[in-house]
PDB file of C-alpha atoms in Angstrom:
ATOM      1  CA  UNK A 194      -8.430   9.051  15.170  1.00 96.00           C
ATOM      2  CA  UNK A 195      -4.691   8.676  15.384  1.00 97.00           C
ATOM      3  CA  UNK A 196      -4.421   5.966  13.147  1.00 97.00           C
ATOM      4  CA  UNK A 197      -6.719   7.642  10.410  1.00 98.00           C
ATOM      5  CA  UNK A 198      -3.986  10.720  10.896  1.00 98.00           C
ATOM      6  CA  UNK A 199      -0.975   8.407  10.477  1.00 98.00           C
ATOM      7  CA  UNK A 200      -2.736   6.828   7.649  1.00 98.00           C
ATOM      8  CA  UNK A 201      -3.049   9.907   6.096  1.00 98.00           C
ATOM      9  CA  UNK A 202       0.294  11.162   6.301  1.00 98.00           C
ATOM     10  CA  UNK A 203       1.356   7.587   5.194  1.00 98.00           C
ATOM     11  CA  UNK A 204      -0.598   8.314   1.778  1.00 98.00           C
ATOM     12  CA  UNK A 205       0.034  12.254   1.468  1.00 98.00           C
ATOM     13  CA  UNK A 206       3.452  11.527   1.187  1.00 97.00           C
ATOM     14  CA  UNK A 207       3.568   9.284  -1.585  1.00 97.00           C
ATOM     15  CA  UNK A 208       1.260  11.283  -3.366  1.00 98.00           C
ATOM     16  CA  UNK A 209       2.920  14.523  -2.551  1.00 97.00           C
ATOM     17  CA  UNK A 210       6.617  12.407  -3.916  1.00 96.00           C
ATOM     18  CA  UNK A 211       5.113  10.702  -6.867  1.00 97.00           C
ATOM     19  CA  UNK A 212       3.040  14.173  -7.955  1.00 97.00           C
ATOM     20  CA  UNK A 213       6.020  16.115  -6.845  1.00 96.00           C
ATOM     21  CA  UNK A 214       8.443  14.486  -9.428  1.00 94.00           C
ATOM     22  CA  UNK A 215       6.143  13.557 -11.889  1.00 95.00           C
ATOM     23  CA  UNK A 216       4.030  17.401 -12.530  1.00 95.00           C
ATOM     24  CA  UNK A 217       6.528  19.848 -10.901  1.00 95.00           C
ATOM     25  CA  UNK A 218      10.132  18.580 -10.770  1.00 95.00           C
ATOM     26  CA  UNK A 219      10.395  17.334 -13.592  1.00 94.00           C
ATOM     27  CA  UNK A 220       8.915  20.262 -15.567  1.00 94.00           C
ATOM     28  CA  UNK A 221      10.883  22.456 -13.503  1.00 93.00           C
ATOM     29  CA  UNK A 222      13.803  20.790 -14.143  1.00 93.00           C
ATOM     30  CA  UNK A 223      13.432  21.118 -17.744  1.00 92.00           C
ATOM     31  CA  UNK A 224      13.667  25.045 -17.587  1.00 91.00           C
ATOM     32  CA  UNK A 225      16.879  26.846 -18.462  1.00 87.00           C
ATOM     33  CA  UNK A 226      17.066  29.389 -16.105  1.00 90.00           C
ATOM     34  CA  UNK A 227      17.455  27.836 -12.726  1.00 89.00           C
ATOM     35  CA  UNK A 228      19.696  29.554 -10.486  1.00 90.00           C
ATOM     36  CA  UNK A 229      23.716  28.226 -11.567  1.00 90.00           C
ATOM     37  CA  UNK A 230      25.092  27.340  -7.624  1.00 85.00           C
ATOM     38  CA  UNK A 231      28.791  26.015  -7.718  1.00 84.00           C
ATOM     39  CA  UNK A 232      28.880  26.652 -11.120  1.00 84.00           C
ATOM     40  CA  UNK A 233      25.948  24.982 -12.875  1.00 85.00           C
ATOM     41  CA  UNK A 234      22.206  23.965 -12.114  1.00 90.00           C
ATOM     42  CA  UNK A 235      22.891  20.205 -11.462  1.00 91.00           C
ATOM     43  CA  UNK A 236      23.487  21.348  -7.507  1.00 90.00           C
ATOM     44  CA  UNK A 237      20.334  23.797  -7.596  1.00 92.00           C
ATOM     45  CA  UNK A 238      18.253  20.603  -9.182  1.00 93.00           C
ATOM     46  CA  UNK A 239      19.616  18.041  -6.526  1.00 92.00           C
ATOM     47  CA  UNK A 240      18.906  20.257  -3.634  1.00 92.00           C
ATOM     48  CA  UNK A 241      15.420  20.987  -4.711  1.00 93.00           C
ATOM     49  CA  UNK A 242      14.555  17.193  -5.316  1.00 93.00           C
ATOM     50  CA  UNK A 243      15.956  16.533  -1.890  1.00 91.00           C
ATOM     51  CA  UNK A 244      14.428  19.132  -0.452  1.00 94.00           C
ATOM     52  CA  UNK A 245      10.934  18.143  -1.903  1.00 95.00           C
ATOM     53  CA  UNK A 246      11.439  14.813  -0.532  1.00 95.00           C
ATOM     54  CA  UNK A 247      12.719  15.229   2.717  1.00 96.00           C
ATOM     55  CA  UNK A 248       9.166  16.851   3.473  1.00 96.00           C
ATOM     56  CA  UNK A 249       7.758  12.963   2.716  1.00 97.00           C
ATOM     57  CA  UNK A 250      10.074  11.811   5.164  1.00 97.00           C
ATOM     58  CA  UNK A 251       9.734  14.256   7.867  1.00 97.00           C
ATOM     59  CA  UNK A 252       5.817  13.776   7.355  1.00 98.00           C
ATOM     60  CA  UNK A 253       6.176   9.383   7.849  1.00 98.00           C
ATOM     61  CA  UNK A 254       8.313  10.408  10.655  1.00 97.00           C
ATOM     62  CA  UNK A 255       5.011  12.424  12.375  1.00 98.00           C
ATOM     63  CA  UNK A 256       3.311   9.140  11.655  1.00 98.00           C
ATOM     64  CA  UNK A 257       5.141   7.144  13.440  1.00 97.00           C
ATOM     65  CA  UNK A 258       4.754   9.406  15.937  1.00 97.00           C
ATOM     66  CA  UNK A 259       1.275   9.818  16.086  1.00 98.00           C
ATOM     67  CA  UNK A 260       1.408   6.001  15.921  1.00 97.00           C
ATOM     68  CA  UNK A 261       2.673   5.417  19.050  1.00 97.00           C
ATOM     69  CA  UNK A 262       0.622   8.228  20.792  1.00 97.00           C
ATOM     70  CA  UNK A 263      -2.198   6.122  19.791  1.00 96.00           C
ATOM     71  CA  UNK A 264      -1.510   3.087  22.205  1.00 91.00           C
ATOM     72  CA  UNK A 265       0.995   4.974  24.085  1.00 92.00           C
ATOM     73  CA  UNK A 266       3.713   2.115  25.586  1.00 91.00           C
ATOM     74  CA  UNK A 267       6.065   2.508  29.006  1.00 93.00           C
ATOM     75  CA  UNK A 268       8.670   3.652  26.250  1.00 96.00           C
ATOM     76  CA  UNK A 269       6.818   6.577  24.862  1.00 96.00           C
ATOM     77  CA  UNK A 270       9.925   8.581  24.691  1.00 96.00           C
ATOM     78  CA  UNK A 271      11.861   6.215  23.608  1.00 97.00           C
ATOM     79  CA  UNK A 272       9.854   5.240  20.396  1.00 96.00           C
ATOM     80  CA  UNK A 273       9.282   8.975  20.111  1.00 97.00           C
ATOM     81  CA  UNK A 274      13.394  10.145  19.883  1.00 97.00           C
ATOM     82  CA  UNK A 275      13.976   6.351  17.711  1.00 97.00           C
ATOM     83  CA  UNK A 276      11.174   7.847  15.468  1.00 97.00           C
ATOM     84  CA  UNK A 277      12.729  11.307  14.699  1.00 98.00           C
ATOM     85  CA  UNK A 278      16.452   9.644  14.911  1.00 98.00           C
ATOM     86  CA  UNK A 279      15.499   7.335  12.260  1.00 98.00           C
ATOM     87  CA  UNK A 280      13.896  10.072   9.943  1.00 98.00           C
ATOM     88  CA  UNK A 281      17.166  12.417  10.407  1.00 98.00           C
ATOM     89  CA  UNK A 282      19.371   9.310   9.553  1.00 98.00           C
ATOM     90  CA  UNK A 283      17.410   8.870   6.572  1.00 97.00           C
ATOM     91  CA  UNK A 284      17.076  12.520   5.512  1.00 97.00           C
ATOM     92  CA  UNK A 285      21.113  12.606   6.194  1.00 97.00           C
ATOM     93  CA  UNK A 286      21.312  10.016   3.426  1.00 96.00           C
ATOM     94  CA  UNK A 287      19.620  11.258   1.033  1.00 95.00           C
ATOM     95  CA  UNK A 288      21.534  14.691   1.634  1.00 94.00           C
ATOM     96  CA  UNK A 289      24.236  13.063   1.200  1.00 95.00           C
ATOM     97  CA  UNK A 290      23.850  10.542  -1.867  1.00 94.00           C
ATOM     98  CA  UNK A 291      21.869  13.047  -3.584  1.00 92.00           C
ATOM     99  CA  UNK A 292      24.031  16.149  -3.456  1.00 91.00           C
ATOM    100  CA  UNK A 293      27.162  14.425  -3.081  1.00 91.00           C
ATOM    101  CA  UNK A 294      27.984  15.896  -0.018  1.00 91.00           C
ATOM    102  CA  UNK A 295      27.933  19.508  -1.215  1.00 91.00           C
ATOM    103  CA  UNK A 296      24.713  20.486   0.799  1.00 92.00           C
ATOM    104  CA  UNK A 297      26.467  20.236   4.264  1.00 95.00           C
ATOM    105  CA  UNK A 298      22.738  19.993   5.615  1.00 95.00           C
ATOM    106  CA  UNK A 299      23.383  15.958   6.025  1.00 97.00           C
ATOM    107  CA  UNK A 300      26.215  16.763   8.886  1.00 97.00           C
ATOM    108  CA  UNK A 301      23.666  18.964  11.247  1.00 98.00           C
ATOM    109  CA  UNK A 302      20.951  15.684  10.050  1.00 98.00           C
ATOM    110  CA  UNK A 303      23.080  13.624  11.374  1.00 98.00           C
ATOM    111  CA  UNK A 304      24.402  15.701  14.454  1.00 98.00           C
ATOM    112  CA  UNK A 305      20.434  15.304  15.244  1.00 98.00           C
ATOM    113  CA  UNK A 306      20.087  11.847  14.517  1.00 98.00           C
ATOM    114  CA  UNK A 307      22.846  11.208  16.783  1.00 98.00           C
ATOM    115  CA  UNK A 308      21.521  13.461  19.480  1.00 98.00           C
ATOM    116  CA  UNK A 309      18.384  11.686  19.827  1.00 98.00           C
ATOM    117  CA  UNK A 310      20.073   7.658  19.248  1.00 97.00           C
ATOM    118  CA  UNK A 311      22.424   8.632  22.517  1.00 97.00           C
ATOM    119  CA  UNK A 312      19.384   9.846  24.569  1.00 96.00           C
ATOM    120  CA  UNK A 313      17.434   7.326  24.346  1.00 94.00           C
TER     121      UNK A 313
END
């Protein structure tokens, strides 16, 4: 049952990314009144699109998890904190690339990331 639940988080999130930026981003992108932050919409667009895709990550991230609850190994914990250390080093990245560094949320990302590298 684990697997079908990995599986499906596997699939909901490239739906949810390839819907996402194909029937709402992009049409919401196309308005003229998004909020202006630091002096323009390009920062209001690149946070959103992060945002929205940051959820696909998170949600592979529980699949992983969920993957290794399934056959649980003597390193449980360990493929549990790798897991979520690997989806906060990604989601730092994209933070980062995408907003250029002006969304500071890729430094706590990566504060997290760290965290869970060193304890394992």
């Amino acid at each position: 049952m684990l697997l079908f639940a990995a599986a499906l988080l596997i699939i909901i999130g490239f739906v949810h990314s390839y819907l996402g930026e194909k029937y709402l981003l992009i049409r919401l992108f196309k308005r003229d009144n998004l909020p202006k932050l630091l002096g323009s919409d390009w920062f209001t667009k690149r946070v959103l699109r992060f945002a929205w895709h940051i959820t696909t990550l998170a949600w592979w991230g529980f699949a992983a998890i969920l993957y290794f609850l399934h056959s649980p190994s003597a390193q449980l914990k360990v493929d549990i904190l790798l897991s979520i250390a690997w989806v906060f080093t990604c989601s730092g990245l994209v933070s980062l690339i995408v907003a250029r560094g002006k969304h500071l949320s890729w430094l706590f990302f990566f504060a997290i990331a760290c965290t869970c590298f060193m304890s394992v």
